[in-house]
């Protein structure tokens, strides 16, 4: 699909995307690049990074990859410094690196819980904290009159409760808190906007293939009448809106991009039944005042 944004809306910007080598992170990297940004991607696996950088470069995008694990502060610091050295400034940080697997809470070890908290929540904070120096208004390499922008990839799991994902629900709840707190503190002090995206199920992503592999998807669909799957494009367009000047007055929000999926609430009463009954019930309720004993009527 064609982008509704101008091709140069991010011209001159530099974006660093963690987990930018695959899935949603790669699509965000691609679309930010197609809209004029230079791209640095950070990831743990060398071959994934190399393939992603080649793919971006083949689209004419100025792209570079840096190996690193967001759980390690020294990696975060090194990758951010390398991005700065390579491009001269950093304008956009996208925290898309995440860990996930399905597991009943009773089978999850403390280390398993901590591992996802470390990647999603602590990793997001660490990257933001290390990038502050470069993103803040007047920060290193900044010649723009404003501060930069942070985008944290979240989820909707914790809005209610989610089966077999207690670790990810907790981690993404923390991510949303990080988004709001940094938006308040750094928006006020440093003119940095901090927002998030909470994607629903998105086709062709490691997330979907891990959480809804073909073996279970068909069965799961039977229980979700409004089950819809989005495209990576949907997330990337929202990302452009939030990190570009199109979203310049948006700060501290996490945009749900899920086709209404998290509102899933099975229809317990058929529509036709409601249509037929509603008027009848209303008429009866007007004829019979509530609270008046029938003996007094
Ligand atoms: N069920 C239960 N526990 C699991 C598990 C599973 N499917 N997978 C991992 N764990 C546990 C491990 O047993 C270990 O705990 P333990 O030491 O008490 O045994 C802990 O989680 C850490 O696992 P480990 O394999 O050492 O971590 P890792 O750093 O190599 O990998 C993961 C991190 C587990 C999050 C891995 O899935 C990953 O790298 N994910 C990134 C990609 C991804 O998930 N993308 C989807 C994004 S939505």
Short mmCIF file of C-alpha atoms and ligand atoms in Angstrom, two decimals:
data_model
loop_
_atom_site.label_atom_id
_atom_site.label_comp_id
_atom_site.label_asym_id
_atom_site.label_seq_id
_atom_site.Cartn_x
_atom_site.Cartn_y
_atom_site.Cartn_z
CA UNK A 1 0.00 0.00 0.00
CA UNK A 2 1.08 3.54 -0.68
CA UNK A 3 2.06 5.75 2.23
CA UNK A 4 -0.24 8.71 2.97
CA UNK A 5 2.82 10.67 4.17
CA UNK A 6 5.12 12.84 2.06
CA UNK A 7 8.24 10.92 1.04
CA UNK A 8 10.49 13.54 2.69
CA UNK A 9 8.63 13.89 6.00
CA UNK A 10 11.65 12.45 7.86
CA UNK A 11 14.35 13.88 5.60
CA UNK A 12 17.58 14.58 7.50
CA UNK A 13 16.51 12.57 10.57
CA UNK A 14 18.44 9.66 12.02
CA UNK A 15 16.53 6.78 13.57
CA UNK A 16 17.93 4.01 15.79
CA UNK A 17 15.66 0.97 15.98
CA UNK A 18 16.30 -1.86 18.46
CA UNK A 19 15.07 -5.18 17.16
CA UNK A 20 15.14 -3.46 13.77
CA UNK A 21 16.36 -6.52 11.90
CA UNK A 22 13.08 -8.42 11.76
CA UNK A 23 9.31 -8.23 12.08
CA UNK A 24 7.68 -4.99 13.13
CA UNK A 25 11.08 -3.41 13.89
CA UNK A 26 12.29 -4.07 10.36
CA UNK A 27 9.14 -2.64 8.78
CA UNK A 28 9.46 0.49 10.90
CA UNK A 29 13.11 0.76 9.81
CA UNK A 30 12.09 0.36 6.17
CA UNK A 31 9.30 2.91 6.29
CA UNK A 32 11.27 5.50 8.27
CA UNK A 33 14.03 5.03 5.69
CA UNK A 34 11.63 5.32 2.75
CA UNK A 35 10.44 8.61 4.23
CA UNK A 36 13.92 10.12 4.27
CA UNK A 37 15.51 8.98 7.55
CA UNK A 38 18.93 7.37 7.87
CA UNK A 39 18.66 4.15 9.84
CA UNK A 40 20.73 2.33 12.45
CA UNK A 41 19.42 -1.03 13.57
CA UNK A 42 20.48 -2.87 16.69
CA UNK A 43 20.11 -6.60 17.22
CA UNK A 44 21.74 -9.65 18.74
CA UNK A 45 22.11 -11.82 15.64
CA UNK A 46 24.80 -10.79 13.14
CA UNK A 47 23.33 -12.62 10.14
CA UNK A 48 19.88 -11.10 10.73
CA UNK A 49 21.39 -7.62 10.98
CA UNK A 50 23.47 -8.09 7.83
CA UNK A 51 20.49 -9.29 5.81
CA UNK A 52 18.33 -6.42 7.07
CA UNK A 53 20.96 -3.77 6.34
CA UNK A 54 21.45 -5.14 2.80
CA UNK A 55 17.71 -5.09 2.23
CA UNK A 56 17.46 -1.48 3.43
CA UNK A 57 20.44 -0.42 1.32
CA UNK A 58 18.93 -2.05 -1.77
CA UNK A 59 16.00 0.34 -1.31
CA UNK A 60 18.43 3.27 -1.38
CA UNK A 61 18.22 3.78 2.39
CA UNK A 62 21.34 4.92 4.25
CA UNK A 63 21.48 2.08 6.79
CA UNK A 64 23.92 0.55 9.22
CA UNK A 65 23.66 -2.31 11.72
CA UNK A 66 25.19 -2.67 15.20
CA UNK A 67 25.27 -5.88 17.16
CA UNK A 68 24.10 -5.56 20.72
CA UNK A 69 21.75 -6.78 23.45
CA UNK A 70 19.49 -4.18 25.08
CA UNK A 71 19.88 -6.09 28.37
CA UNK A 72 23.51 -4.99 28.54
CA UNK A 73 24.07 -1.36 29.43
CA UNK A 74 27.50 -1.36 27.81
CA UNK A 75 25.95 -2.55 24.53
CA UNK A 76 23.29 0.15 24.69
CA UNK A 77 25.92 2.83 25.29
CA UNK A 78 28.22 1.52 22.55
CA UNK A 79 25.49 1.23 19.91
CA UNK A 80 24.14 4.70 20.64
CA UNK A 81 27.66 6.18 20.49
CA UNK A 82 28.38 4.30 17.26
CA UNK A 83 25.17 5.61 15.72
CA UNK A 84 26.15 9.14 16.71
CA UNK A 85 29.67 8.72 15.33
CA UNK A 86 28.33 7.31 12.07
CA UNK A 87 25.60 9.87 11.39
CA UNK A 88 26.51 12.90 13.56
CA UNK A 89 23.18 13.05 15.38
CA UNK A 90 20.26 10.90 16.59
CA UNK A 91 16.67 12.11 16.30
CA UNK A 92 14.50 9.04 16.77
CA UNK A 93 14.82 6.03 19.07
CA UNK A 94 12.44 3.13 18.50
CA UNK A 95 12.44 0.42 21.17
CA UNK A 96 11.12 -2.61 19.30
CA UNK A 97 13.33 -5.34 20.80
CA UNK A 98 11.15 -7.77 22.75
CA UNK A 99 11.00 -11.30 24.05
CA UNK A 100 7.98 -13.54 24.23
CA UNK A 101 6.84 -17.12 24.63
CA UNK A 102 3.64 -18.75 25.79
CA UNK A 103 3.80 -20.38 29.21
CA UNK A 104 1.30 -21.03 31.99
CA UNK A 105 2.25 -18.87 35.00
CA UNK A 106 2.76 -21.94 37.17
CA UNK A 107 5.44 -23.24 34.78
CA UNK A 108 7.35 -19.97 34.41
CA UNK A 109 10.59 -19.72 36.37
CA UNK A 110 11.66 -16.50 38.03
CA UNK A 111 14.48 -16.31 35.51
CA UNK A 112 12.03 -16.68 32.62
CA UNK A 113 9.91 -13.85 34.04
CA UNK A 114 13.01 -11.71 34.62
CA UNK A 115 14.38 -12.38 31.13
CA UNK A 116 11.37 -10.77 29.45
CA UNK A 117 11.27 -7.92 31.97
CA UNK A 118 14.96 -7.36 31.24
CA UNK A 119 14.53 -7.23 27.47
CA UNK A 120 11.25 -5.31 27.24
CA UNK A 121 11.18 -3.03 30.30
CA UNK A 122 14.74 -2.61 31.56
CA UNK A 123 16.07 -2.65 27.99
CA UNK A 124 13.66 0.10 26.95
CA UNK A 125 14.61 2.25 29.94
CA UNK A 126 18.34 1.66 29.37
CA UNK A 127 18.16 2.65 25.71
CA UNK A 128 16.15 5.79 26.54
CA UNK A 129 18.51 6.74 29.34
CA UNK A 130 21.63 6.27 27.21
CA UNK A 131 20.09 8.17 24.28
CA UNK A 132 18.99 11.17 26.36
CA UNK A 133 22.30 12.97 25.84
CA UNK A 134 21.67 12.97 22.08
CA UNK A 135 17.90 13.39 21.92
CA UNK A 136 17.46 16.30 24.29
CA UNK A 137 16.99 19.82 23.02
CA UNK A 138 20.48 21.25 22.54
CA UNK A 139 21.96 17.76 23.02
CA UNK A 140 25.08 16.38 21.31
CA UNK A 141 24.92 16.83 17.56
CA UNK A 142 21.49 18.47 17.62
CA UNK A 143 21.08 21.47 15.37
CA UNK A 144 17.30 21.24 15.29
CA UNK A 145 15.44 23.72 17.54
CA UNK A 146 13.56 20.87 19.22
CA UNK A 147 14.32 17.62 21.00
CA UNK A 148 14.02 14.18 19.43
CA UNK A 149 11.39 11.52 19.71
CA UNK A 150 11.11 8.10 21.35
CA UNK A 151 8.72 5.34 20.35
CA UNK A 152 8.21 2.29 22.56
CA UNK A 153 6.56 -0.80 21.12
CA UNK A 154 4.11 -2.13 23.68
CA UNK A 155 1.09 -4.47 23.65
CA UNK A 156 -2.51 -4.59 24.87
CA UNK A 157 -2.10 -7.73 26.99
CA UNK A 158 -2.12 -5.88 30.30
CA UNK A 159 -5.28 -3.81 29.62
CA UNK A 160 -7.25 -6.79 30.88
CA UNK A 161 -5.39 -10.03 31.59
CA UNK A 162 -3.82 -12.47 29.18
CA UNK A 163 -3.53 -16.21 29.20
CA UNK A 164 0.00 -17.63 29.40
CA UNK A 165 1.78 -14.28 29.13
CA UNK A 166 2.12 -13.01 32.67
CA UNK A 167 5.74 -12.04 32.03
CA UNK A 168 5.00 -10.05 28.87
CA UNK A 169 1.90 -8.42 30.40
CA UNK A 170 3.96 -7.22 33.35
CA UNK A 171 6.80 -6.10 31.10
CA UNK A 172 4.57 -4.11 28.75
CA UNK A 173 2.71 -2.50 31.66
CA UNK A 174 6.11 -1.25 32.78
CA UNK A 175 6.88 -0.06 29.24
CA UNK A 176 3.68 2.02 29.22
CA UNK A 177 4.66 3.56 32.55
CA UNK A 178 8.10 4.37 31.17
CA UNK A 179 6.44 6.03 28.17
CA UNK A 180 4.22 8.24 30.33
CA UNK A 181 6.85 9.14 32.92
CA UNK A 182 9.51 10.03 30.37
CA UNK A 183 6.94 11.99 28.36
CA UNK A 184 6.23 14.03 31.47
CA UNK A 185 9.81 14.52 32.66
CA UNK A 186 11.69 14.72 29.37
CA UNK A 187 8.87 16.41 27.48
CA UNK A 188 8.93 19.18 30.08
CA UNK A 189 12.68 19.45 30.60
CA UNK A 190 14.15 18.47 27.23
CA UNK A 191 11.41 18.80 24.60
CA UNK A 192 11.56 15.06 23.84
CA UNK A 193 8.28 13.41 22.86
CA UNK A 194 7.83 9.86 24.13
CA UNK A 195 5.01 7.73 22.75
CA UNK A 196 4.15 4.09 22.23
CA UNK A 197 2.30 1.76 19.88
CA UNK A 198 0.38 -1.26 21.12
CA UNK A 199 0.05 -3.56 18.10
CA UNK A 200 -2.54 -6.28 17.84
CA UNK A 201 -1.81 -9.53 16.01
CA UNK A 202 0.32 -8.63 12.98
CA UNK A 203 0.90 -10.96 10.05
CA UNK A 204 4.35 -12.31 9.19
CA UNK A 205 6.01 -11.40 12.48
CA UNK A 206 8.05 -13.52 14.90
CA UNK A 207 5.50 -12.49 17.53
CA UNK A 208 2.55 -13.99 15.68
CA UNK A 209 4.39 -17.14 14.69
CA UNK A 210 5.40 -17.68 18.32
CA UNK A 211 2.07 -16.75 19.93
CA UNK A 212 -0.33 -18.08 17.32
CA UNK A 213 1.48 -20.76 15.32
CA UNK A 214 -0.56 -22.37 12.56
CA UNK A 215 -1.19 -25.38 14.79
CA UNK A 216 -3.27 -23.34 17.25
CA UNK A 217 -4.50 -20.37 15.27
CA UNK A 218 -7.45 -22.07 13.62
CA UNK A 219 -8.72 -23.36 16.94
CA UNK A 220 -8.21 -19.97 18.61
CA UNK A 221 -10.16 -18.24 15.87
CA UNK A 222 -13.27 -20.23 16.69
CA UNK A 223 -13.35 -18.45 20.03
CA UNK A 224 -12.71 -14.98 18.66
CA UNK A 225 -15.50 -13.95 16.28
CA UNK A 226 -13.87 -10.59 15.51
CA UNK A 227 -10.34 -11.96 15.10
CA UNK A 228 -8.49 -9.78 12.63
CA UNK A 229 -4.85 -9.71 11.68
CA UNK A 230 -3.11 -6.46 10.79
CA UNK A 231 -0.12 -5.75 8.58
CA UNK A 232 3.29 -4.51 9.58
CA UNK A 233 2.48 -1.51 7.37
CA UNK A 234 -0.28 -0.49 9.82
CA UNK A 235 2.27 -0.25 12.62
CA UNK A 236 4.90 1.50 10.51
CA UNK A 237 2.46 4.21 9.34
CA UNK A 238 1.46 4.86 12.95
CA UNK A 239 5.16 5.05 13.81
CA UNK A 240 5.75 7.70 11.15
CA UNK A 241 2.84 9.72 12.49
CA UNK A 242 4.13 9.57 16.05
CA UNK A 243 7.83 10.30 15.40
CA UNK A 244 7.37 12.95 12.69
CA UNK A 245 6.05 16.50 12.92
CA UNK A 246 2.63 15.10 11.98
CA UNK A 247 2.41 14.08 15.64
CA UNK A 248 4.23 17.09 17.11
CA UNK A 249 1.58 17.69 19.80
CA UNK A 250 1.30 14.03 20.79
CA UNK A 251 3.26 13.11 23.89
CA UNK A 252 2.83 10.30 26.43
CA UNK A 253 0.26 8.31 24.50
CA UNK A 254 0.33 4.67 23.50
CA UNK A 255 -1.63 4.25 20.30
CA UNK A 256 -3.51 0.97 20.05
CA UNK A 257 -3.23 -0.34 16.48
CA UNK A 258 -5.14 -3.59 16.59
CA UNK A 259 -8.39 -3.20 14.65
CA UNK A 260 -10.25 -3.21 17.96
CA UNK A 261 -8.93 -6.64 18.85
CA UNK A 262 -8.34 -5.97 22.55
CA UNK A 263 -11.98 -5.00 22.97
CA UNK A 264 -12.89 -8.59 22.16
CA UNK A 265 -16.03 -9.36 24.03
CA UNK A 266 -18.11 -12.24 22.69
CA UNK A 267 -21.65 -11.34 21.59
CA UNK A 268 -23.82 -13.15 24.09
CA UNK A 269 -27.15 -11.87 22.78
CA UNK A 270 -27.93 -12.13 19.04
CA UNK A 271 -28.64 -8.75 17.39
CA UNK A 272 -32.03 -9.84 15.96
CA UNK A 273 -33.17 -10.91 19.40
CA UNK A 274 -32.25 -7.52 20.82
CA UNK A 275 -34.05 -5.72 17.97
CA UNK A 276 -37.25 -7.68 18.57
CA UNK A 277 -37.21 -7.57 22.35
CA UNK A 278 -35.98 -4.11 23.18
CA UNK A 279 -39.19 -2.22 22.28
CA UNK A 280 -41.37 -4.81 23.99
CA UNK A 281 -39.33 -4.62 27.19
CA UNK A 282 -39.33 -0.81 27.09
CA UNK A 283 -43.11 -0.68 26.64
CA UNK A 284 -43.63 -3.06 29.54
CA UNK A 285 -41.30 -1.12 31.80
CA UNK A 286 -43.22 2.13 31.13
CA UNK A 287 -46.55 0.45 31.87
CA UNK A 288 -45.29 -1.12 35.10
CA UNK A 289 -43.62 1.47 37.35
CA UNK A 290 -40.62 -0.05 39.07
CA UNK A 291 -40.89 -0.36 42.87
CA UNK A 292 -44.71 -0.11 43.04
CA UNK A 293 -46.19 -3.30 44.49
CA UNK A 294 -48.66 -4.86 42.03
CA UNK A 295 -51.37 -4.85 44.79
CA UNK A 296 -51.33 -1.00 44.67
CA UNK A 297 -51.78 -0.76 40.89
N1 LIG B 1 8.65 -21.71 28.40
C1 LIG B 1 9.06 -21.55 29.66
N2 LIG B 1 10.24 -20.95 29.99
C2 LIG B 1 11.01 -20.52 28.97
C3 LIG B 1 10.64 -20.66 27.62
C4 LIG B 1 9.39 -21.30 27.35
N3 LIG B 1 8.95 -21.44 26.09
N4 LIG B 1 11.62 -20.12 26.85
C5 LIG B 1 12.56 -19.66 27.69
N5 LIG B 1 12.19 -19.89 28.96
C6 LIG B 1 12.94 -19.60 30.16
C7 LIG B 1 14.20 -20.42 30.22
O1 LIG B 1 13.93 -21.75 30.71
C8 LIG B 1 15.07 -19.61 31.16
O2 LIG B 1 14.69 -19.78 32.50
P1 LIG B 1 15.52 -20.81 33.49
O3 LIG B 1 16.92 -20.31 33.51
O4 LIG B 1 14.82 -20.68 34.81
O5 LIG B 1 15.38 -22.16 32.88
C9 LIG B 1 14.69 -18.19 30.80
O6 LIG B 1 13.41 -18.25 30.16
C10 LIG B 1 15.68 -17.53 29.86
O7 LIG B 1 15.79 -18.36 28.72
P2 LIG B 1 17.06 -18.32 27.76
O8 LIG B 1 16.81 -19.26 26.63
O9 LIG B 1 18.29 -18.50 28.56
O10 LIG B 1 17.04 -16.79 27.31
P3 LIG B 1 17.59 -16.12 26.00
O11 LIG B 1 18.15 -14.83 26.43
O12 LIG B 1 18.45 -17.02 25.19
O13 LIG B 1 16.26 -15.89 25.11
C11 LIG B 1 13.90 -15.40 25.08
C12 LIG B 1 15.28 -14.94 25.50
C13 LIG B 1 13.52 -16.62 25.90
C14 LIG B 1 12.92 -14.27 25.38
C15 LIG B 1 13.86 -15.79 23.58
O14 LIG B 1 12.56 -16.24 23.27
C16 LIG B 1 14.23 -14.65 22.68
O15 LIG B 1 15.40 -14.41 22.46
N6 LIG B 1 13.25 -13.92 22.13
C17 LIG B 1 13.47 -12.80 21.23
C18 LIG B 1 12.63 -12.92 20.01
C19 LIG B 1 11.14 -12.88 20.32
O16 LIG B 1 10.66 -13.50 21.25
N7 LIG B 1 10.41 -12.19 19.52
C20 LIG B 1 8.97 -12.09 19.71
C21 LIG B 1 8.62 -10.72 20.08
S1 LIG B 1 6.89 -10.54 20.35
#
